[in-house]
Every structure is written in structure tokens, then in C-alpha cells.
Amino acid sequence: MTTKYDLHCHSTASDGSLAPSEVIARAKKMGVTSIALTDHDTTNGLVEATKAAIKNKINLIPGIEISTTWENKCFHIIGLNINPTQSALVNGIKKLQTLRAERTKKISLKLEKEHIPNAYESVLKAAKGGMITRSHFADFLLSKKYIATKQEAFNRYLGVGKSAYVSTIWANLDDAINWINQAGGTAVIAHPLNYKMTASGMKRFLSFFKDSGGQGIEVVTGRSTRDGIKRSTTYAEQYGLAASTGSDFHYPSDQGVELGHLLDLPKNVKPVWELFN
Ligand code: AMP
Ligand code: MN
Ligand code: MN
Ligand code: MN
């Protein structure tokens, strides 16, 4: 049987629109054979996802996407094949969950100052107990027609340095890698081309990641171009990192991003799943 991996996606446990069981059922429908649910700073979707994976006869790889800060910039690190009950990981992400709750209030206050009321109650209600991200605020701004597209919400209010931006110091990059490794998992750099880095900054980041015990990098994502895959492959080769593939699916009909809709990993890289035992 042919295998199809998708090692990065979101559910209602964070900023995805589908419940964990719906993500799993949809992945199955899309021909995915191994799926990692990787919600932002939480593993709360994994219990439901595990049951759904058994029912749908699909292999679930327990995952997470951890928010980290390195040199004052935010980087997302995917943990794959983690034990979600391991204490270092559990305690580590608890702090991030508190930071997110505090940031939600601060962003709401900043929006109020921009004469945009009721953000707090709205995002809290919409998230239904899941991790609240800027994506929830963007959806709120869209629903109230303060902006016309999600991108505009980031350009005008939520992006770095914009009026409702709240600078947050997330986990240390090396701490997050350690939590993932202590939980038996593999640490992977998410969407490496999204960070607006200089070439030398990227080199230092990759060296630090590798030296801290990081093992993988996303070479293929749901929005990858062939040129982007080539650039990420070069990073994987130069720093001895295994290659991951994941859509970063959040919701249906998201500009071509879909579970399992991924270009092939190049032949010359080591697939990250070879590191799972
Ligand atoms: P946060 O981790 O709370 O800062 O929120 C980041 C999330 O917002 C990402 O995981 C995406 O889901 C979403 N996001 C970030 N930038 C954009 C953008 N330009 N357009 C749409 N969604 C975005
Ligand atoms: Mn997200
Ligand atoms: Mn991300
Ligand atoms: Mn993601």
C-alpha cells in the first residue's frame, strides 16, 4: 500500500475550524495514511483524535506546534511522535497556555483603544476552550467587517508592530526542543521560509536549532513552491536535518491548502518518519 504523510495540521483544540475527529475523518478521505495533529501549544485534541484514528484506520502521530522565541523573534517548532503525558512537556506548555490567555486580554484591550469593542467575549466564545491565537481575532474582525480579508487583519491590526500587536516572549527555543525530546519526540522547524530572516540570521538560527538537539525541518508545506522546496532541502542537507512534510491545514477551502495535498519530498533527503521508533 502506498503511504501518504501529513505531519502538520490544526483542530478546534487551537485555531482550526474542524474538531479533531473531523480532521482525522477528512484526512482519511484525502488518502492520508499517517497524520500528525499539531495544535498550537496544546495536546488537548489528541485524545479525541486517537479514538477517531482507530475508527478510521489511519495512523495518528501525536504532535504539537510550540511557540518559541529566539533573538526576539517567534519561531514555530513542531514536536512529532511525542508522549503528550510526559511531565517536562506538560509543564512547559502550561506556561505558554497562561501566556496565551494573558495575551488574549491584552490584544482585546488594544482593539478597544482602536474603537473595536467586544473582541474578548467573541474570541473566547469562538474558541470554545481551545487555544486562542491571532487567527481567532482575525476571524472576529472579519465577521464584524472591520476588514475585508484575513490578511488585512494582520496587515492593519495583528501583525508585528501593528496597533493591536502584543509582543510576547514564548518558550526559549532550546527549552522547547528539550521538552519535545524528553517526551520522546522529534523537533522540527515549521514553515522555515516564513520568518523573514537574513541569510546570516537563518544560518545562526539553524546552527542553534541543530546544536540544541533539533532533528528536522519542514521541506514541504501546503503552500510550498518547487523553488521553496529546493531552498528548504538545502537547509536540511547543510545542517543534517531530516525532512518533514505537512499541510498546516486549518480549515476547508483555504486557498488550496488541504490535508494531504502536498508535493513530494525530494529523494535526496531523509524523511523525518525514519526517526520515529
Ligand atoms: P499566534 O500564534 O497567536 O501569533 O497566531 C498565529 C496564527 O495566526 C498562525 O498559526 C496562523 O493560523 C494565523 N496567521 C498568521 N499570519 C497570518 C496571515 N497573514 N493570514 C492568515 N492567518 C495568519
Ligand atoms: Mn494557526
Ligand atoms: Mn505555524
Ligand atoms: Mn501550524
mmCIF file of C-alpha atoms and ligand atoms in Angstrom:
data_model
loop_
_atom_site.group_PDB
_atom_site.id
_atom_site.type_symbol
_atom_site.label_atom_id
_atom_site.label_comp_id
_atom_site.label_asym_id
_atom_site.label_seq_id
_atom_site.Cartn_x
_atom_site.Cartn_y
_atom_site.Cartn_z
ATOM 1 C CA MET A 1 0.000 0.000 0.000
ATOM 2 C CA THR A 2 1.257 3.493 -0.757
ATOM 3 C CA THR A 3 1.780 5.801 2.192
ATOM 4 C CA LYS A 4 0.851 9.459 2.405
ATOM 5 C CA TYR A 5 2.058 11.556 5.304
ATOM 6 C CA ASP A 6 0.673 14.877 6.538
ATOM 7 C CA LEU A 7 2.587 15.918 9.658
ATOM 8 C CA HIS A 8 1.199 19.393 10.416
ATOM 9 C CA CYS A 9 -2.437 20.422 10.896
ATOM 10 C CA HIS A 10 -4.825 22.090 13.338
ATOM 11 C CA SER A 11 -8.164 21.379 15.001
ATOM 12 C CA THR A 12 -10.566 23.247 17.299
ATOM 13 C CA ALA A 13 -8.092 22.490 20.119
ATOM 14 C CA SER A 14 -6.342 25.593 18.713
ATOM 15 C CA ASP A 15 -7.146 27.658 15.616
ATOM 16 C CA GLY A 16 -8.506 25.006 13.261
ATOM 17 C CA SER A 17 -12.201 25.001 12.341
ATOM 18 C CA LEU A 18 -12.747 21.220 12.485
ATOM 19 C CA ALA A 19 -12.964 19.083 15.613
ATOM 20 C CA PRO A 20 -10.086 16.590 15.994
ATOM 21 C CA SER A 21 -12.332 13.703 14.877
ATOM 22 C CA GLU A 22 -13.381 15.703 11.799
ATOM 23 C CA VAL A 23 -9.754 16.405 10.906
ATOM 24 C CA ILE A 24 -8.981 12.689 11.099
ATOM 25 C CA ALA A 25 -12.009 11.699 9.003
ATOM 26 C CA ARG A 26 -11.145 14.333 6.404
ATOM 27 C CA ALA A 27 -7.507 13.205 6.276
ATOM 28 C CA LYS A 28 -8.687 9.644 5.624
ATOM 29 C CA LYS A 29 -10.956 10.897 2.838
ATOM 30 C CA MET A 30 -7.980 12.710 1.282
ATOM 31 C CA GLY A 31 -5.966 9.486 1.191
ATOM 32 C CA VAL A 32 -3.624 10.328 4.064
ATOM 33 C CA THR A 33 -2.259 7.193 5.766
ATOM 34 C CA SER A 34 -0.295 8.904 8.609
ATOM 35 C CA ILE A 35 -1.458 12.160 10.155
ATOM 36 C CA ALA A 36 0.066 14.304 12.905
ATOM 37 C CA LEU A 37 -2.311 16.668 14.705
ATOM 38 C CA THR A 38 -0.129 19.609 15.763
ATOM 39 C CA ASP A 39 -2.208 22.212 17.570
ATOM 40 C CA HIS A 40 -0.638 25.427 18.880
ATOM 41 C CA ASP A 41 0.806 24.895 22.391
ATOM 42 C CA THR A 42 -1.680 22.168 23.317
ATOM 43 C CA THR A 43 -2.116 18.409 23.060
ATOM 44 C CA ASN A 44 -5.769 18.543 24.150
ATOM 45 C CA GLY A 45 -7.078 17.362 20.775
ATOM 46 C CA LEU A 46 -5.101 14.134 20.846
ATOM 47 C CA VAL A 47 -7.479 12.017 22.950
ATOM 48 C CA GLU A 48 -10.368 12.558 20.528
ATOM 49 C CA ALA A 49 -8.008 12.240 17.531
ATOM 50 C CA THR A 50 -6.693 8.897 18.802
ATOM 51 C CA LYS A 51 -10.187 7.415 19.003
ATOM 52 C CA ALA A 52 -11.056 8.755 15.556
ATOM 53 C CA ALA A 53 -7.827 7.373 14.102
ATOM 54 C CA ILE A 54 -8.672 3.862 15.325
ATOM 55 C CA LYS A 55 -12.187 4.154 13.902
ATOM 56 C CA ASN A 56 -10.951 5.461 10.534
ATOM 57 C CA LYS A 57 -7.985 3.048 10.315
ATOM 58 C CA ILE A 58 -5.417 5.814 9.900
ATOM 59 C CA ASN A 59 -2.090 6.135 11.708
ATOM 60 C CA LEU A 60 -2.049 9.069 14.169
ATOM 61 C CA ILE A 61 1.300 10.561 15.142
ATOM 62 C CA PRO A 62 0.810 12.616 18.322
ATOM 63 C CA GLY A 63 2.098 16.136 17.738
ATOM 64 C CA ILE A 64 2.177 19.770 18.808
ATOM 65 C CA GLU A 65 3.288 23.144 17.383
ATOM 66 C CA ILE A 66 5.180 25.053 20.076
ATOM 67 C CA SER A 67 5.572 28.848 20.030
ATOM 68 C CA THR A 68 9.171 29.814 20.775
ATOM 69 C CA THR A 69 11.200 32.989 20.917
ATOM 70 C CA TRP A 70 14.779 33.166 19.689
ATOM 71 C CA GLU A 71 16.583 36.508 19.479
ATOM 72 C CA ASN A 72 13.278 38.343 19.997
ATOM 73 C CA LYS A 73 11.568 36.634 17.059
ATOM 74 C CA CYS A 74 8.853 33.998 17.120
ATOM 75 C CA PHE A 75 9.582 30.574 15.617
ATOM 76 C CA HIS A 76 7.201 27.612 15.500
ATOM 77 C CA ILE A 77 8.635 24.229 16.408
ATOM 78 C CA ILE A 78 6.695 21.068 15.643
ATOM 79 C CA GLY A 79 7.010 18.142 18.040
ATOM 80 C CA LEU A 80 6.272 14.833 16.334
ATOM 81 C CA ASN A 81 5.726 11.402 17.863
ATOM 82 C CA ILE A 82 5.561 12.889 21.363
ATOM 83 C CA ASN A 83 4.245 11.332 24.541
ATOM 84 C CA PRO A 84 1.675 14.015 25.457
ATOM 85 C CA THR A 85 1.635 12.999 29.129
ATOM 86 C CA GLN A 86 5.399 13.471 29.714
ATOM 87 C CA SER A 87 5.839 15.943 32.573
ATOM 88 C CA ALA A 88 8.522 18.289 31.137
ATOM 89 C CA LEU A 89 6.357 18.828 28.061
ATOM 90 C CA VAL A 90 3.124 19.149 30.050
ATOM 91 C CA ASN A 91 4.649 21.720 32.440
ATOM 92 C CA GLY A 92 6.389 23.611 29.635
ATOM 93 C CA ILE A 93 3.269 24.149 27.575
ATOM 94 C CA LYS A 94 1.231 25.108 30.659
ATOM 95 C CA LYS A 95 3.247 28.344 30.823
ATOM 96 C CA LEU A 96 2.551 29.013 27.147
ATOM 97 C CA GLN A 97 -1.158 28.478 27.731
ATOM 98 C CA THR A 98 -1.087 31.091 30.512
ATOM 99 C CA LEU A 99 0.830 33.477 28.234
ATOM 100 C CA ARG A 100 -1.795 32.991 25.522
ATOM 101 C CA ALA A 101 -4.654 33.685 27.945
ATOM 102 C CA GLU A 102 -2.943 36.887 29.141
ATOM 103 C CA ARG A 103 -2.164 37.971 25.595
ATOM 104 C CA THR A 104 -5.813 37.462 24.594
ATOM 105 C CA LYS A 105 -6.835 40.097 27.149
ATOM 106 C CA LYS A 106 -4.078 42.482 26.076
ATOM 107 C CA ILE A 107 -4.939 42.224 22.374
ATOM 108 C CA SER A 108 -8.617 42.847 23.223
ATOM 109 C CA LEU A 109 -7.709 45.993 25.195
ATOM 110 C CA LYS A 110 -5.621 47.284 22.306
ATOM 111 C CA LEU A 111 -8.528 46.701 19.924
ATOM 112 C CA GLU A 112 -10.816 48.599 22.312
ATOM 113 C CA LYS A 113 -8.435 51.532 22.063
ATOM 114 C CA GLU A 114 -8.917 51.295 18.293
ATOM 115 C CA HIS A 115 -12.688 51.589 18.940
ATOM 116 C CA ILE A 116 -13.268 47.879 18.351
ATOM 117 C CA PRO A 117 -15.286 46.562 21.322
ATOM 118 C CA ASN A 118 -16.283 43.009 22.380
ATOM 119 C CA ALA A 119 -13.278 41.180 20.923
ATOM 120 C CA TYR A 120 -12.554 39.377 24.189
ATOM 121 C CA GLU A 121 -16.012 37.832 24.657
ATOM 122 C CA SER A 122 -16.210 36.974 20.956
ATOM 123 C CA VAL A 123 -12.891 35.137 20.630
ATOM 124 C CA LEU A 124 -13.451 33.345 23.940
ATOM 125 C CA LYS A 125 -16.809 32.105 22.702
ATOM 126 C CA ALA A 126 -15.491 31.162 19.261
ATOM 127 C CA ALA A 127 -12.516 29.225 20.661
ATOM 128 C CA LYS A 128 -14.772 27.008 22.827
ATOM 129 C CA GLY A 129 -11.958 26.341 25.272
ATOM 130 C CA GLY A 130 -9.264 25.824 22.634
ATOM 131 C CA MET A 131 -6.016 27.813 22.489
ATOM 132 C CA ILE A 132 -6.719 31.347 21.293
ATOM 133 C CA THR A 133 -4.451 32.631 18.526
ATOM 134 C CA ARG A 134 -4.375 35.781 16.415
ATOM 135 C CA SER A 135 -6.337 33.783 13.859
ATOM 136 C CA HIS A 136 -9.390 33.976 16.171
ATOM 137 C CA PHE A 137 -9.015 37.756 16.338
ATOM 138 C CA ALA A 138 -8.710 37.930 12.551
ATOM 139 C CA ASP A 139 -11.927 35.916 12.193
ATOM 140 C CA PHE A 140 -13.677 38.236 14.655
ATOM 141 C CA LEU A 141 -12.518 41.367 12.775
ATOM 142 C CA LEU A 142 -13.665 39.763 9.523
ATOM 143 C CA SER A 143 -17.089 38.798 10.894
ATOM 144 C CA LYS A 144 -17.670 42.373 12.121
ATOM 145 C CA LYS A 145 -16.436 43.712 8.762
ATOM 146 C CA TYR A 146 -13.640 45.830 10.251
ATOM 147 C CA ILE A 147 -11.506 44.330 7.490
ATOM 148 C CA ALA A 148 -12.221 42.519 4.217
ATOM 149 C CA THR A 149 -9.687 39.661 4.307
ATOM 150 C CA LYS A 150 -7.816 37.740 6.986
ATOM 151 C CA GLN A 151 -4.539 39.032 5.609
ATOM 152 C CA GLU A 152 -5.792 42.604 6.112
ATOM 153 C CA ALA A 153 -6.418 41.854 9.804
ATOM 154 C CA PHE A 154 -2.715 41.077 10.174
ATOM 155 C CA ASN A 155 -1.603 43.997 7.995
ATOM 156 C CA ARG A 156 -3.698 46.527 9.919
ATOM 157 C CA TYR A 157 -4.052 45.255 13.481
ATOM 158 C CA LEU A 158 -2.446 41.950 14.420
ATOM 159 C CA GLY A 159 0.902 41.810 12.615
ATOM 160 C CA VAL A 160 4.233 42.632 14.264
ATOM 161 C CA GLY A 161 4.285 46.317 15.209
ATOM 162 C CA LYS A 162 0.628 46.986 14.251
ATOM 163 C CA SER A 163 -1.864 48.689 16.575
ATOM 164 C CA ALA A 164 -3.173 45.560 18.330
ATOM 165 C CA TYR A 165 0.109 43.666 18.302
ATOM 166 C CA VAL A 166 1.225 42.356 21.678
ATOM 167 C CA SER A 167 4.846 41.313 21.807
ATOM 168 C CA THR A 168 5.151 38.022 23.697
ATOM 169 C CA ILE A 169 8.183 36.096 24.918
ATOM 170 C CA TRP A 170 7.274 32.466 24.234
ATOM 171 C CA ALA A 171 9.352 29.417 25.228
ATOM 172 C CA ASN A 172 13.111 29.502 24.744
ATOM 173 C CA LEU A 173 13.895 27.647 21.529
ATOM 174 C CA ASP A 174 16.249 25.216 23.280
ATOM 175 C CA ASP A 175 13.761 24.594 26.108
ATOM 176 C CA ALA A 176 11.028 23.686 23.603
ATOM 177 C CA ILE A 177 13.388 21.288 21.808
ATOM 178 C CA ASN A 178 14.252 19.696 25.173
ATOM 179 C CA TRP A 179 10.592 19.261 26.129
ATOM 180 C CA ILE A 180 9.920 17.544 22.808
ATOM 181 C CA ASN A 181 12.985 15.313 23.107
ATOM 182 C CA GLN A 182 12.205 14.414 26.729
ATOM 183 C CA ALA A 183 8.722 13.420 25.573
ATOM 184 C CA GLY A 184 10.374 11.007 23.122
ATOM 185 C CA GLY A 185 9.566 13.229 20.159
ATOM 186 C CA THR A 186 11.315 14.743 17.167
ATOM 187 C CA ALA A 187 11.683 18.548 16.976
ATOM 188 C CA VAL A 188 11.037 20.041 13.547
ATOM 189 C CA ILE A 189 11.250 23.656 12.307
ATOM 190 C CA ALA A 190 7.817 24.642 10.995
ATOM 191 C CA HIS A 191 7.465 26.591 7.692
ATOM 192 C CA PRO A 192 11.169 27.652 7.614
ATOM 193 C CA LEU A 193 10.674 30.151 4.790
ATOM 194 C CA ASN A 194 8.136 32.252 6.723
ATOM 195 C CA TYR A 195 10.471 34.001 9.132
ATOM 196 C CA LYS A 196 11.760 36.964 7.119
ATOM 197 C CA MET A 197 15.365 36.235 8.096
ATOM 198 C CA THR A 198 18.595 37.470 6.569
ATOM 199 C CA ALA A 199 20.803 34.692 5.162
ATOM 200 C CA SER A 200 23.239 35.027 8.065
ATOM 201 C CA GLY A 201 20.422 35.113 10.645
ATOM 202 C CA MET A 202 18.969 31.942 9.159
ATOM 203 C CA LYS A 203 22.375 30.241 9.348
ATOM 204 C CA ARG A 204 22.751 31.115 13.024
ATOM 205 C CA PHE A 205 19.195 30.005 13.726
ATOM 206 C CA LEU A 206 19.724 26.650 12.005
ATOM 207 C CA SER A 207 23.039 26.094 13.825
ATOM 208 C CA PHE A 208 21.449 26.901 17.174
ATOM 209 C CA PHE A 209 18.490 24.610 16.434
ATOM 210 C CA LYS A 210 20.775 21.737 15.431
ATOM 211 C CA ASP A 211 23.146 22.249 18.391
ATOM 212 C CA SER A 212 20.149 22.275 20.776
ATOM 213 C CA GLY A 213 19.047 18.820 19.632
ATOM 214 C CA GLY A 214 16.638 19.769 16.851
ATOM 215 C CA GLN A 215 16.273 16.976 14.290
ATOM 216 C CA GLY A 216 14.050 18.055 11.422
ATOM 217 C CA ILE A 217 12.794 20.787 9.153
ATOM 218 C CA GLU A 218 9.646 21.109 7.064
ATOM 219 C CA VAL A 219 10.792 20.780 3.495
ATOM 220 C CA VAL A 220 7.274 20.564 2.040
ATOM 221 C CA THR A 221 4.260 22.514 3.335
ATOM 222 C CA GLY A 222 0.780 23.084 1.931
ATOM 223 C CA ARG A 223 1.908 26.318 0.295
ATOM 224 C CA SER A 224 5.324 25.142 -0.944
ATOM 225 C CA THR A 225 6.537 26.049 -4.406
ATOM 226 C CA ARG A 226 9.165 23.927 -6.172
ATOM 227 C CA ASP A 227 11.688 26.688 -5.587
ATOM 228 C CA GLY A 228 10.810 26.823 -1.876
ATOM 229 C CA ILE A 229 11.256 23.049 -1.597
ATOM 230 C CA LYS A 230 14.730 23.418 -3.160
ATOM 231 C CA ARG A 231 15.715 26.086 -0.623
ATOM 232 C CA SER A 232 14.432 24.088 2.365
ATOM 233 C CA THR A 233 16.159 20.959 1.033
ATOM 234 C CA THR A 234 19.445 22.870 1.016
ATOM 235 C CA TYR A 235 18.909 23.762 4.690
ATOM 236 C CA ALA A 236 18.177 20.099 5.510
ATOM 237 C CA GLU A 237 21.331 18.968 3.729
ATOM 238 C CA GLN A 238 23.614 21.660 5.126
ATOM 239 C CA TYR A 239 22.520 21.130 8.741
ATOM 240 C CA GLY A 240 21.939 17.369 8.688
ATOM 241 C CA LEU A 241 18.205 17.692 9.383
ATOM 242 C CA ALA A 242 15.538 15.171 8.437
ATOM 243 C CA ALA A 243 12.774 16.390 6.137
ATOM 244 C CA SER A 244 9.150 16.715 7.146
ATOM 245 C CA THR A 245 6.013 17.285 5.107
ATOM 246 C CA GLY A 246 2.820 18.859 6.426
ATOM 247 C CA SER A 247 -0.017 20.937 5.033
ATOM 248 C CA ASP A 248 -0.563 23.291 8.019
ATOM 249 C CA PHE A 249 -4.266 22.761 7.311
ATOM 250 C CA HIS A 250 -6.561 24.991 9.414
ATOM 251 C CA TYR A 251 -9.939 24.925 7.652
ATOM 252 C CA PRO A 252 -11.566 23.690 4.412
ATOM 253 C CA SER A 253 -11.243 25.822 1.249
ATOM 254 C CA ASP A 254 -8.193 27.744 2.451
ATOM 255 C CA GLN A 255 -6.626 28.833 -0.849
ATOM 256 C CA GLY A 256 -5.595 25.371 -1.978
ATOM 257 C CA VAL A 257 -4.276 24.213 1.405
ATOM 258 C CA GLU A 258 -5.793 20.802 2.095
ATOM 259 C CA LEU A 259 -4.973 17.748 4.181
ATOM 260 C CA GLY A 260 -2.598 15.510 2.241
ATOM 261 C CA HIS A 261 -2.293 17.903 -0.712
ATOM 262 C CA LEU A 262 1.482 18.062 -0.715
ATOM 263 C CA LEU A 263 4.236 17.960 -3.318
ATOM 264 C CA ASP A 264 6.632 15.002 -2.984
ATOM 265 C CA LEU A 265 9.646 15.136 -0.691
ATOM 266 C CA PRO A 266 12.864 15.162 -2.735
ATOM 267 C CA LYS A 267 14.606 11.775 -2.981
ATOM 268 C CA ASN A 268 17.911 13.027 -1.543
ATOM 269 C CA VAL A 269 16.591 13.928 1.943
ATOM 270 C CA LYS A 270 15.963 11.645 4.922
ATOM 271 C CA PRO A 271 12.213 11.550 5.688
ATOM 272 C CA VAL A 272 11.539 12.549 9.284
ATOM 273 C CA TRP A 273 9.382 9.458 9.947
ATOM 274 C CA GLU A 274 12.508 7.279 9.693
ATOM 275 C CA LEU A 275 13.393 8.811 13.090
ATOM 276 C CA PHE A 276 10.156 7.590 14.731
ATOM 277 C CA ASN A 277 10.623 4.345 16.622
HETATM 278 P P1 AMP B 1 -0.393 33.346 17.128
HETATM 279 O O1 AMP B 1 0.350 32.060 17.313
HETATM 280 O O2 AMP B 1 -1.450 33.567 18.146
HETATM 281 O O3 AMP B 1 0.502 34.523 16.963
HETATM 282 O O4 AMP B 1 -1.216 33.206 15.788
HETATM 283 C C1 AMP B 1 -0.593 32.729 14.639
HETATM 284 C C2 AMP B 1 -1.646 32.086 13.749
HETATM 285 O O5 AMP B 1 -2.344 33.087 13.027
HETATM 286 C C3 AMP B 1 -0.997 31.215 12.705
HETATM 287 O O6 AMP B 1 -0.847 29.900 13.162
HETATM 288 C C4 AMP B 1 -1.992 31.257 11.579
HETATM 289 O O7 AMP B 1 -3.023 30.347 11.828
HETATM 290 C C5 AMP B 1 -2.558 32.652 11.693
HETATM 291 N N1 AMP B 1 -1.880 33.614 10.802
HETATM 292 C C6 AMP B 1 -0.684 34.207 10.983
HETATM 293 N N2 AMP B 1 -0.415 35.074 9.982
HETATM 294 C C7 AMP B 1 -1.477 35.021 9.160
HETATM 295 C C8 AMP B 1 -1.838 35.695 7.951
HETATM 296 N N3 AMP B 1 -1.028 36.594 7.395
HETATM 297 N N4 AMP B 1 -3.011 35.390 7.385
HETATM 298 C C9 AMP B 1 -3.840 34.493 7.942
HETATM 299 N N5 AMP B 1 -3.573 33.833 9.078
HETATM 300 C C10 AMP B 1 -2.414 34.088 9.678
HETATM 301 MN MN MN B 2 -2.526 28.626 13.281
HETATM 302 MN MN MN B 3 2.992 27.968 12.491
HETATM 303 MN MN MN B 4 0.583 25.391 12.066
#
